[in-house]
Amino acid sequence: MSRRETRAGYAFLTPWLIGFLGLTLGPMIYSLYLAFTKYNLFQDPQWIGLDNFVRMFTNDPVYIQSVQITLVYVLVGTPIKLAAALGIAMLLNYRDKGAGFYRSSFYAPSLIGASVSVAIVWRAMFSTDGPVDNSLSLFGINLGGWVGNVSLVMPMMILLAVWQFGAPMVIFLAGLKQIPRELYEAAEVDGAGPFRKFRSVTLPMLSSVIFFNLLLETINAFQVFASAYIISNGSGGPAGMTNFYTVYLYKRGFPDGQMGYASAMAWVLVIVVAIIAFVLFKTSKSWVHYAGENR
């Protein structure tokens, strides 16, 4: 490579590098510093060491609750969402006529699912006088609204997440298209039925795609914010059941002005997600199969 090409490469890289240092790495380092301080936007940061982290786990029951409901949301919502995405992808894989239309229709919610407008519509749909409750009342089921019901607001939030299965569905569908038809034919010769073919052919050949979607959707689930904040009007109610981790982090950082504490919360989230990703990568060696790999 000539010096001229090298200079050109650095010239194209420099704007991105400046943006990364100034808008990403710099704020991250400053946030890490703030995590060890008491800082409320109206006074200079005061170094307090690990006090913010100790407070989280020993003197903040609301924080513990936000962790618990976020884990429920992630552990329940993510598998259901991936199962729905895989099921629809398999149906589309066996259907040629109109597949493009259905694929686009199922994918559309993923494009708008995290928007404020959808959260507002969702809140109206599941309110006391909303169409969902009105429809159920025709069958004698009177729930009195999902938004204000402690028992129903979490299922409603999970349902909203599952409704946005379009993105993993498209990825699953692409993976299904790559599975050689000969493998299914060989399984049929051996007398395998639909379930056996799914377990012995589809799942192993799709394992790398499942791993990718599982990792991506798990990380996304931990970051749920807009829908919970809008649906609860920023309160995190009822009884804190929509006070997800990121919602509580935002409330501590901005309305309450506790930027040091919020920064500490943010870094705990980063560490937890990093650990989960590390565990998934480590355990993937035992169940993820890549094409052309000999075991």
PDB file of C-alpha atoms in Angstrom:
ATOM      1  CA  MET A   1       0.000   0.000   0.000  1.00  0.00           C
ATOM      2  CA  SER A   2       1.428   3.372  -1.016  1.00  0.00           C
ATOM      3  CA  ARG A   3       1.813   6.337   1.341  1.00  0.00           C
ATOM      4  CA  ARG A   4      -0.866   8.162  -0.598  1.00  0.00           C
ATOM      5  CA  GLU A   5      -3.363   5.359   0.000  1.00  0.00           C
ATOM      6  CA  THR A   6      -2.352   5.229   3.662  1.00  0.00           C
ATOM      7  CA  ARG A   7      -2.955   8.964   4.070  1.00  0.00           C
ATOM      8  CA  ALA A   8      -6.304   8.638   2.307  1.00  0.00           C
ATOM      9  CA  GLY A   9      -7.279   5.841   4.688  1.00  0.00           C
ATOM     10  CA  TYR A  10      -6.382   7.926   7.736  1.00  0.00           C
ATOM     11  CA  ALA A  11      -8.247  10.897   6.240  1.00  0.00           C
ATOM     12  CA  PHE A  12     -11.446   8.855   5.962  1.00  0.00           C
ATOM     13  CA  LEU A  13     -10.930   7.314   9.411  1.00  0.00           C
ATOM     14  CA  THR A  14     -10.227  10.572  11.248  1.00  0.00           C
ATOM     15  CA  PRO A  15     -13.811  11.990  11.316  1.00  0.00           C
ATOM     16  CA  TRP A  16     -15.144   8.725  12.730  1.00  0.00           C
ATOM     17  CA  LEU A  17     -12.304   8.522  15.246  1.00  0.00           C
ATOM     18  CA  ILE A  18     -12.928  12.086  16.428  1.00  0.00           C
ATOM     19  CA  GLY A  19     -16.634  11.367  16.777  1.00  0.00           C
ATOM     20  CA  PHE A  20     -15.970   8.126  18.657  1.00  0.00           C
ATOM     21  CA  LEU A  21     -13.540   9.752  21.082  1.00  0.00           C
ATOM     22  CA  GLY A  22     -15.687  12.840  21.638  1.00  0.00           C
ATOM     23  CA  LEU A  23     -19.180  11.338  21.637  1.00  0.00           C
ATOM     24  CA  THR A  24     -18.695   7.761  22.858  1.00  0.00           C
ATOM     25  CA  LEU A  25     -15.432   6.934  24.602  1.00  0.00           C
ATOM     26  CA  GLY A  26     -15.057  10.315  26.318  1.00  0.00           C
ATOM     27  CA  PRO A  27     -18.557  10.326  27.867  1.00  0.00           C
ATOM     28  CA  MET A  28     -18.143   6.684  28.904  1.00  0.00           C
ATOM     29  CA  ILE A  29     -14.920   7.434  30.777  1.00  0.00           C
ATOM     30  CA  TYR A  30     -16.485  10.495  32.416  1.00  0.00           C
ATOM     31  CA  SER A  31     -19.536   8.423  33.366  1.00  0.00           C
ATOM     32  CA  LEU A  32     -17.249   5.850  34.976  1.00  0.00           C
ATOM     33  CA  TYR A  33     -15.673   8.637  37.034  1.00  0.00           C
ATOM     34  CA  LEU A  34     -19.103   9.981  38.047  1.00  0.00           C
ATOM     35  CA  ALA A  35     -20.119   6.507  39.244  1.00  0.00           C
ATOM     36  CA  PHE A  36     -17.726   6.977  42.171  1.00  0.00           C
ATOM     37  CA  THR A  37     -18.928  10.480  43.010  1.00  0.00           C
ATOM     38  CA  LYS A  38     -21.875  12.360  44.462  1.00  0.00           C
ATOM     39  CA  TYR A  39     -22.996  14.645  41.663  1.00  0.00           C
ATOM     40  CA  ASN A  40     -26.338  16.364  41.171  1.00  0.00           C
ATOM     41  CA  LEU A  41     -25.701  18.884  38.335  1.00  0.00           C
ATOM     42  CA  PHE A  42     -25.711  21.807  40.782  1.00  0.00           C
ATOM     43  CA  GLN A  43     -22.383  21.165  42.490  1.00  0.00           C
ATOM     44  CA  ASP A  44     -18.993  19.786  41.590  1.00  0.00           C
ATOM     45  CA  PRO A  45     -18.600  15.992  41.796  1.00  0.00           C
ATOM     46  CA  GLN A  46     -17.529  14.785  45.250  1.00  0.00           C
ATOM     47  CA  TRP A  47     -15.545  11.549  45.379  1.00  0.00           C
ATOM     48  CA  ILE A  48     -17.341   8.976  47.563  1.00  0.00           C
ATOM     49  CA  GLY A  49     -15.711   5.753  46.385  1.00  0.00           C
ATOM     50  CA  LEU A  50     -17.986   2.702  46.310  1.00  0.00           C
ATOM     51  CA  ASP A  51     -20.829   4.324  48.264  1.00  0.00           C
ATOM     52  CA  ASN A  52     -23.156   4.435  45.237  1.00  0.00           C
ATOM     53  CA  PHE A  53     -22.694   0.727  44.591  1.00  0.00           C
ATOM     54  CA  VAL A  54     -23.124  -0.186  48.264  1.00  0.00           C
ATOM     55  CA  ARG A  55     -26.298   1.891  48.409  1.00  0.00           C
ATOM     56  CA  MET A  56     -27.813   0.029  45.458  1.00  0.00           C
ATOM     57  CA  PHE A  57     -27.704  -3.362  47.082  1.00  0.00           C
ATOM     58  CA  THR A  58     -28.130  -2.456  50.754  1.00  0.00           C
ATOM     59  CA  ASN A  59     -30.223   0.697  51.022  1.00  0.00           C
ATOM     60  CA  ASP A  60     -32.410   1.017  47.923  1.00  0.00           C
ATOM     61  CA  PRO A  61     -35.371  -1.406  47.821  1.00  0.00           C
ATOM     62  CA  VAL A  62     -36.732   0.303  44.690  1.00  0.00           C
ATOM     63  CA  TYR A  63     -33.503  -0.566  42.893  1.00  0.00           C
ATOM     64  CA  ILE A  64     -33.819  -4.221  43.925  1.00  0.00           C
ATOM     65  CA  GLN A  65     -37.407  -4.269  42.666  1.00  0.00           C
ATOM     66  CA  SER A  66     -36.361  -2.761  39.329  1.00  0.00           C
ATOM     67  CA  VAL A  67     -33.743  -5.501  38.956  1.00  0.00           C
ATOM     68  CA  GLN A  68     -36.305  -8.194  39.730  1.00  0.00           C
ATOM     69  CA  ILE A  69     -38.974  -7.024  37.295  1.00  0.00           C
ATOM     70  CA  THR A  70     -36.373  -6.466  34.579  1.00  0.00           C
ATOM     71  CA  LEU A  71     -35.116 -10.036  35.009  1.00  0.00           C
ATOM     72  CA  VAL A  72     -38.688 -11.344  34.772  1.00  0.00           C
ATOM     73  CA  TYR A  73     -39.209  -9.338  31.599  1.00  0.00           C
ATOM     74  CA  VAL A  74     -35.967 -10.635  30.058  1.00  0.00           C
ATOM     75  CA  LEU A  75     -36.261 -14.276  31.139  1.00  0.00           C
ATOM     76  CA  VAL A  76     -39.924 -14.632  30.145  1.00  0.00           C
ATOM     77  CA  GLY A  77     -40.280 -12.243  27.228  1.00  0.00           C
ATOM     78  CA  THR A  78     -37.140 -13.133  25.275  1.00  0.00           C
ATOM     79  CA  PRO A  79     -37.818 -16.902  24.900  1.00  0.00           C
ATOM     80  CA  ILE A  80     -41.461 -16.280  23.951  1.00  0.00           C
ATOM     81  CA  LYS A  81     -40.430 -13.671  21.394  1.00  0.00           C
ATOM     82  CA  LEU A  82     -37.823 -15.959  19.839  1.00  0.00           C
ATOM     83  CA  ALA A  83     -40.257 -18.896  19.779  1.00  0.00           C
ATOM     84  CA  ALA A  84     -42.864 -16.757  17.997  1.00  0.00           C
ATOM     85  CA  ALA A  85     -40.260 -15.484  15.535  1.00  0.00           C
ATOM     86  CA  LEU A  86     -39.036 -19.002  14.740  1.00  0.00           C
ATOM     87  CA  GLY A  87     -42.566 -20.371  14.371  1.00  0.00           C
ATOM     88  CA  ILE A  88     -43.635 -17.672  11.916  1.00  0.00           C
ATOM     89  CA  ALA A  89     -40.330 -17.967  10.039  1.00  0.00           C
ATOM     90  CA  MET A  90     -40.903 -21.702   9.560  1.00  0.00           C
ATOM     91  CA  LEU A  91     -44.411 -21.074   8.242  1.00  0.00           C
ATOM     92  CA  LEU A  92     -43.109 -18.492   5.777  1.00  0.00           C
ATOM     93  CA  ASN A  93     -40.303 -20.833   4.734  1.00  0.00           C
ATOM     94  CA  TYR A  94     -42.842 -23.401   3.551  1.00  0.00           C
ATOM     95  CA  ARG A  95     -45.050 -20.851   1.813  1.00  0.00           C
ATOM     96  CA  ASP A  96     -44.065 -19.327  -1.520  1.00  0.00           C
ATOM     97  CA  LYS A  97     -47.278 -17.585  -2.556  1.00  0.00           C
ATOM     98  CA  GLY A  98     -47.582 -14.219  -0.830  1.00  0.00           C
ATOM     99  CA  ALA A  99     -44.483 -14.828   1.295  1.00  0.00           C
ATOM    100  CA  GLY A 100     -43.105 -11.363   0.549  1.00  0.00           C
ATOM    101  CA  PHE A 101     -46.312  -9.677   1.690  1.00  0.00           C
ATOM    102  CA  TYR A 102     -46.504 -11.655   4.930  1.00  0.00           C
ATOM    103  CA  ARG A 103     -42.808 -11.159   5.618  1.00  0.00           C
ATOM    104  CA  SER A 104     -43.182  -7.393   5.282  1.00  0.00           C
ATOM    105  CA  SER A 105     -46.351  -7.379   7.384  1.00  0.00           C
ATOM    106  CA  PHE A 106     -44.756  -9.311  10.225  1.00  0.00           C
ATOM    107  CA  TYR A 107     -41.591  -7.230  10.068  1.00  0.00           C
ATOM    108  CA  ALA A 108     -43.371  -3.850  10.198  1.00  0.00           C
ATOM    109  CA  PRO A 109     -43.918  -3.816  14.010  1.00  0.00           C
ATOM    110  CA  SER A 110     -40.159  -4.102  14.535  1.00  0.00           C
ATOM    111  CA  LEU A 111     -39.663  -0.856  12.639  1.00  0.00           C
ATOM    112  CA  ILE A 112     -42.057   1.123  14.813  1.00  0.00           C
ATOM    113  CA  GLY A 113     -42.270  -1.015  17.955  1.00  0.00           C
ATOM    114  CA  ALA A 114     -40.044   1.138  20.168  1.00  0.00           C
ATOM    115  CA  SER A 115     -41.625   4.439  19.163  1.00  0.00           C
ATOM    116  CA  VAL A 116     -43.487   6.742  21.520  1.00  0.00           C
ATOM    117  CA  SER A 117     -46.588   6.700  19.305  1.00  0.00           C
ATOM    118  CA  VAL A 118     -46.898   2.908  19.528  1.00  0.00           C
ATOM    119  CA  ALA A 119     -46.572   3.040  23.322  1.00  0.00           C
ATOM    120  CA  ILE A 120     -49.368   5.622  23.453  1.00  0.00           C
ATOM    121  CA  VAL A 121     -51.602   3.474  21.231  1.00  0.00           C
ATOM    122  CA  TRP A 122     -50.776   0.378  23.281  1.00  0.00           C
ATOM    123  CA  ARG A 123     -51.699   2.182  26.497  1.00  0.00           C
ATOM    124  CA  ALA A 124     -55.022   3.252  24.990  1.00  0.00           C
ATOM    125  CA  MET A 125     -55.755  -0.264  23.717  1.00  0.00           C
ATOM    126  CA  PHE A 126     -55.227  -1.868  27.126  1.00  0.00           C
ATOM    127  CA  SER A 127     -56.818   0.851  29.261  1.00  0.00           C
ATOM    128  CA  THR A 128     -60.080   0.356  31.159  1.00  0.00           C
ATOM    129  CA  ASP A 129     -62.206   1.571  28.235  1.00  0.00           C
ATOM    130  CA  GLY A 130     -59.856   0.275  25.546  1.00  0.00           C
ATOM    131  CA  PRO A 131     -60.774  -2.106  22.723  1.00  0.00           C
ATOM    132  CA  VAL A 132     -59.018  -5.075  24.357  1.00  0.00           C
ATOM    133  CA  ASP A 133     -61.051  -4.877  27.561  1.00  0.00           C
ATOM    134  CA  ASN A 134     -64.242  -4.103  25.646  1.00  0.00           C
ATOM    135  CA  SER A 135     -63.723  -7.157  23.447  1.00  0.00           C
ATOM    136  CA  LEU A 136     -63.070  -9.422  26.430  1.00  0.00           C
ATOM    137  CA  SER A 137     -66.155  -8.090  28.213  1.00  0.00           C
ATOM    138  CA  LEU A 138     -68.287  -9.524  25.393  1.00  0.00           C
ATOM    139  CA  PHE A 139     -67.269 -12.958  26.656  1.00  0.00           C
ATOM    140  CA  GLY A 140     -67.932 -12.071  30.281  1.00  0.00           C
ATOM    141  CA  ILE A 141     -64.284 -11.347  31.092  1.00  0.00           C
ATOM    142  CA  ASN A 142     -63.968  -8.059  32.974  1.00  0.00           C
ATOM    143  CA  LEU A 143     -60.361  -7.249  33.817  1.00  0.00           C
ATOM    144  CA  GLY A 144     -60.774  -3.554  34.569  1.00  0.00           C
ATOM    145  CA  GLY A 145     -57.861  -2.453  32.428  1.00  0.00           C
ATOM    146  CA  TRP A 146     -54.370  -3.864  32.067  1.00  0.00           C
ATOM    147  CA  VAL A 147     -52.354  -0.676  32.507  1.00  0.00           C
ATOM    148  CA  GLY A 148     -53.367  -0.127  36.126  1.00  0.00           C
ATOM    149  CA  ASN A 149     -53.518  -3.797  37.099  1.00  0.00           C
ATOM    150  CA  VAL A 150     -50.505  -5.071  39.063  1.00  0.00           C
ATOM    151  CA  SER A 151     -51.029  -8.628  37.806  1.00  0.00           C
ATOM    152  CA  LEU A 152     -51.620  -7.773  34.150  1.00  0.00           C
ATOM    153  CA  VAL A 153     -49.252  -4.914  33.352  1.00  0.00           C
ATOM    154  CA  MET A 154     -46.204  -7.203  33.067  1.00  0.00           C
ATOM    155  CA  PRO A 155     -47.944  -9.641  30.670  1.00  0.00           C
ATOM    156  CA  MET A 156     -49.014  -6.596  28.663  1.00  0.00           C
ATOM    157  CA  MET A 157     -45.403  -5.369  28.436  1.00  0.00           C
ATOM    158  CA  ILE A 158     -44.208  -8.836  27.437  1.00  0.00           C
ATOM    159  CA  LEU A 159     -46.950  -9.024  24.817  1.00  0.00           C
ATOM    160  CA  LEU A 160     -45.761  -5.715  23.382  1.00  0.00           C
ATOM    161  CA  ALA A 161     -42.213  -7.083  23.166  1.00  0.00           C
ATOM    162  CA  VAL A 162     -43.368 -10.320  21.523  1.00  0.00           C
ATOM    163  CA  TRP A 163     -45.404  -8.317  18.991  1.00  0.00           C
ATOM    164  CA  GLN A 164     -42.096  -6.904  17.744  1.00  0.00           C
ATOM    165  CA  PHE A 165     -40.754 -10.320  16.661  1.00  0.00           C
ATOM    166  CA  GLY A 166     -40.206  -9.203  13.056  1.00  0.00           C
ATOM    167  CA  ALA A 167     -36.447  -8.608  13.220  1.00  0.00           C
ATOM    168  CA  PRO A 168     -35.487 -12.029  14.640  1.00  0.00           C
ATOM    169  CA  MET A 169     -38.073 -13.617  12.339  1.00  0.00           C
ATOM    170  CA  VAL A 170     -36.311 -12.271   9.238  1.00  0.00           C
ATOM    171  CA  ILE A 171     -32.971 -13.540  10.551  1.00  0.00           C
ATOM    172  CA  PHE A 172     -34.463 -16.960  11.300  1.00  0.00           C
ATOM    173  CA  LEU A 173     -35.997 -17.069   7.830  1.00  0.00           C
ATOM    174  CA  ALA A 174     -32.642 -16.313   6.219  1.00  0.00           C
ATOM    175  CA  GLY A 175     -31.093 -19.136   8.244  1.00  0.00           C
ATOM    176  CA  LEU A 176     -33.835 -21.578   7.254  1.00  0.00           C
ATOM    177  CA  LYS A 177     -33.247 -20.798   3.583  1.00  0.00           C
ATOM    178  CA  GLN A 178     -29.626 -21.921   4.000  1.00  0.00           C
ATOM    179  CA  ILE A 179     -30.479 -25.415   5.290  1.00  0.00           C
ATOM    180  CA  PRO A 180     -29.918 -27.940   2.458  1.00  0.00           C
ATOM    181  CA  ARG A 181     -33.115 -29.686   1.394  1.00  0.00           C
ATOM    182  CA  GLU A 182     -31.146 -32.935   1.133  1.00  0.00           C
ATOM    183  CA  LEU A 183     -30.889 -33.127   4.927  1.00  0.00           C
ATOM    184  CA  TYR A 184     -34.666 -33.211   5.281  1.00  0.00           C
ATOM    185  CA  GLU A 185     -34.967 -35.784   2.502  1.00  0.00           C
ATOM    186  CA  ALA A 186     -32.392 -37.996   4.207  1.00  0.00           C
ATOM    187  CA  ALA A 187     -34.288 -37.688   7.490  1.00  0.00           C
ATOM    188  CA  GLU A 188     -37.525 -38.676   5.744  1.00  0.00           C
ATOM    189  CA  VAL A 189     -35.821 -41.762   4.307  1.00  0.00           C
ATOM    190  CA  ASP A 190     -34.862 -42.708   7.870  1.00  0.00           C
ATOM    191  CA  GLY A 191     -38.514 -42.415   8.864  1.00  0.00           C
ATOM    192  CA  ALA A 192     -38.292 -39.115  10.725  1.00  0.00           C
ATOM    193  CA  GLY A 193     -41.523 -37.234  11.316  1.00  0.00           C
ATOM    194  CA  PRO A 194     -41.996 -33.448  11.480  1.00  0.00           C
ATOM    195  CA  PHE A 195     -40.946 -33.175  15.139  1.00  0.00           C
ATOM    196  CA  ARG A 196     -37.895 -35.404  14.653  1.00  0.00           C
ATOM    197  CA  LYS A 197     -36.815 -33.380  11.597  1.00  0.00           C
ATOM    198  CA  PHE A 198     -37.212 -30.180  13.575  1.00  0.00           C
ATOM    199  CA  ARG A 199     -35.175 -31.514  16.493  1.00  0.00           C
ATOM    200  CA  SER A 200     -32.486 -33.336  14.504  1.00  0.00           C
ATOM    201  CA  VAL A 201     -32.123 -31.122  11.427  1.00  0.00           C
ATOM    202  CA  THR A 202     -33.642 -27.670  11.855  1.00  0.00           C
ATOM    203  CA  LEU A 203     -32.440 -26.835  15.368  1.00  0.00           C
ATOM    204  CA  PRO A 204     -28.804 -27.978  14.909  1.00  0.00           C
ATOM    205  CA  MET A 205     -28.470 -26.270  11.533  1.00  0.00           C
ATOM    206  CA  LEU A 206     -30.112 -23.130  12.893  1.00  0.00           C
ATOM    207  CA  SER A 207     -28.182 -23.072  16.175  1.00  0.00           C
ATOM    208  CA  SER A 208     -25.807 -20.269  15.142  1.00  0.00           C
ATOM    209  CA  VAL A 209     -28.770 -18.096  14.146  1.00  0.00           C
ATOM    210  CA  ILE A 210     -30.562 -18.938  17.397  1.00  0.00           C
ATOM    211  CA  PHE A 211     -27.441 -17.923  19.314  1.00  0.00           C
ATOM    212  CA  PHE A 212     -27.207 -14.607  17.452  1.00  0.00           C
ATOM    213  CA  ASN A 213     -30.874 -13.779  18.027  1.00  0.00           C
ATOM    214  CA  LEU A 214     -30.707 -14.871  21.669  1.00  0.00           C
ATOM    215  CA  LEU A 215     -27.728 -12.619  22.346  1.00  0.00           C
ATOM    216  CA  LEU A 216     -29.207  -9.640  20.509  1.00  0.00           C
ATOM    217  CA  GLU A 217     -32.700  -9.901  21.971  1.00  0.00           C
ATOM    218  CA  THR A 218     -31.403 -10.434  25.508  1.00  0.00           C
ATOM    219  CA  ILE A 219     -29.356  -7.247  25.299  1.00  0.00           C
ATOM    220  CA  ASN A 220     -32.318  -5.375  23.798  1.00  0.00           C
ATOM    221  CA  ALA A 221     -34.663  -6.597  26.540  1.00  0.00           C
ATOM    222  CA  PHE A 222     -32.399  -5.217  29.266  1.00  0.00           C
ATOM    223  CA  GLN A 223     -32.649  -1.810  27.584  1.00  0.00           C
ATOM    224  CA  VAL A 224     -36.455  -1.538  27.532  1.00  0.00           C
ATOM    225  CA  PHE A 225     -37.374   2.063  28.286  1.00  0.00           C
ATOM    226  CA  ALA A 226     -39.679   4.044  25.999  1.00  0.00           C
ATOM    227  CA  SER A 227     -42.684   1.719  26.116  1.00  0.00           C
ATOM    228  CA  ALA A 228     -42.557   1.307  29.910  1.00  0.00           C
ATOM    229  CA  TYR A 229     -42.022   5.014  30.531  1.00  0.00           C
ATOM    230  CA  ILE A 230     -44.848   6.142  28.232  1.00  0.00           C
ATOM    231  CA  ILE A 231     -47.350   3.490  29.294  1.00  0.00           C
ATOM    232  CA  SER A 232     -46.840   4.336  32.986  1.00  0.00           C
ATOM    233  CA  ASN A 233     -46.675   8.105  32.326  1.00  0.00           C
ATOM    234  CA  GLY A 234     -43.200   8.052  33.834  1.00  0.00           C
ATOM    235  CA  SER A 235     -44.387   6.773  37.207  1.00  0.00           C
ATOM    236  CA  GLY A 236     -43.176   3.194  36.855  1.00  0.00           C
ATOM    237  CA  GLY A 237     -46.523   2.026  38.227  1.00  0.00           C
ATOM    238  CA  PRO A 238     -48.673   0.345  39.158  1.00  0.00           C
ATOM    239  CA  ALA A 239     -46.778  -0.630  42.312  1.00  0.00           C
ATOM    240  CA  GLY A 240     -43.484  -0.267  40.466  1.00  0.00           C
ATOM    241  CA  MET A 241     -44.279  -3.066  37.990  1.00  0.00           C
ATOM    242  CA  THR A 242     -43.120  -0.984  34.990  1.00  0.00           C
ATOM    243  CA  ASN A 243     -40.224   0.597  36.840  1.00  0.00           C
ATOM    244  CA  PHE A 244     -37.693  -1.293  34.743  1.00  0.00           C
ATOM    245  CA  TYR A 245     -33.970  -0.853  35.297  1.00  0.00           C
ATOM    246  CA  THR A 246     -33.499   1.805  32.624  1.00  0.00           C
ATOM    247  CA  VAL A 247     -36.658   3.647  33.703  1.00  0.00           C
ATOM    248  CA  TYR A 248     -35.426   3.835  37.293  1.00  0.00           C
ATOM    249  CA  LEU A 249     -31.957   4.826  36.072  1.00  0.00           C
ATOM    250  CA  TYR A 250     -33.452   7.699  34.072  1.00  0.00           C
ATOM    251  CA  LYS A 251     -35.593   8.871  36.985  1.00  0.00           C
ATOM    252  CA  ARG A 252     -32.602   8.894  39.309  1.00  0.00           C
ATOM    253  CA  GLY A 253     -30.420  10.746  36.819  1.00  0.00           C
ATOM    254  CA  PHE A 254     -32.718  13.438  35.470  1.00  0.00           C
ATOM    255  CA  PRO A 255     -35.833  14.222  37.518  1.00  0.00           C
ATOM    256  CA  ASP A 256     -33.934  13.496  40.762  1.00  0.00           C
ATOM    257  CA  GLY A 257     -30.619  14.920  39.521  1.00  0.00           C
ATOM    258  CA  GLN A 258     -28.550  12.122  41.072  1.00  0.00           C
ATOM    259  CA  MET A 259     -26.149  11.761  38.155  1.00  0.00           C
ATOM    260  CA  GLY A 260     -23.469   9.982  40.170  1.00  0.00           C
ATOM    261  CA  TYR A 261     -25.889   7.316  41.356  1.00  0.00           C
ATOM    262  CA  ALA A 262     -27.396   6.958  37.880  1.00  0.00           C
ATOM    263  CA  SER A 263     -23.922   6.540  36.378  1.00  0.00           C
ATOM    264  CA  ALA A 264     -23.187   3.772  38.869  1.00  0.00           C
ATOM    265  CA  MET A 265     -26.439   2.068  37.894  1.00  0.00           C
ATOM    266  CA  ALA A 266     -25.528   2.354  34.223  1.00  0.00           C
ATOM    267  CA  TRP A 267     -22.159   0.712  34.764  1.00  0.00           C
ATOM    268  CA  VAL A 268     -23.711  -2.134  36.751  1.00  0.00           C
ATOM    269  CA  LEU A 269     -26.005  -2.742  33.778  1.00  0.00           C
ATOM    270  CA  VAL A 270     -23.044  -2.703  31.383  1.00  0.00           C
ATOM    271  CA  ILE A 271     -21.172  -5.212  33.538  1.00  0.00           C
ATOM    272  CA  VAL A 272     -24.189  -7.518  33.897  1.00  0.00           C
ATOM    273  CA  VAL A 273     -24.880  -7.524  30.153  1.00  0.00           C
ATOM    274  CA  ALA A 274     -21.187  -8.132  29.444  1.00  0.00           C
ATOM    275  CA  ILE A 275     -21.170 -11.106  31.841  1.00  0.00           C
ATOM    276  CA  ILE A 276     -24.300 -12.553  30.237  1.00  0.00           C
ATOM    277  CA  ALA A 277     -22.769 -12.157  26.778  1.00  0.00           C
ATOM    278  CA  PHE A 278     -19.563 -13.823  27.988  1.00  0.00           C
ATOM    279  CA  VAL A 279     -21.501 -16.763  29.461  1.00  0.00           C
ATOM    280  CA  LEU A 280     -23.512 -17.173  26.260  1.00  0.00           C
ATOM    281  CA  PHE A 281     -20.352 -17.203  24.158  1.00  0.00           C
ATOM    282  CA  LYS A 282     -18.682 -19.730  26.461  1.00  0.00           C
ATOM    283  CA  THR A 283     -21.661 -22.081  26.636  1.00  0.00           C
ATOM    284  CA  SER A 284     -22.345 -21.773  22.896  1.00  0.00           C
ATOM    285  CA  LYS A 285     -19.439 -24.122  22.194  1.00  0.00           C
ATOM    286  CA  SER A 286     -21.531 -27.021  23.461  1.00  0.00           C
ATOM    287  CA  TRP A 287     -24.652 -26.418  21.364  1.00  0.00           C
ATOM    288  CA  VAL A 288     -23.931 -24.064  18.460  1.00  0.00           C
ATOM    289  CA  HIS A 289     -23.062 -25.745  15.171  1.00  0.00           C
ATOM    290  CA  TYR A 290     -21.418 -23.871  12.313  1.00  0.00           C
ATOM    291  CA  ALA A 291     -21.534 -25.090   8.712  1.00  0.00           C
ATOM    292  CA  GLY A 292     -18.393 -26.947   7.707  1.00  0.00           C
ATOM    293  CA  GLU A 293     -17.345 -27.476  11.320  1.00  0.00           C
ATOM    294  CA  ASN A 294     -16.190 -30.949  12.299  1.00  0.00           C
ATOM    295  CA  ARG A 295     -16.881 -32.182  15.808  1.00  0.00           C
TER     296      ARG A 295
END
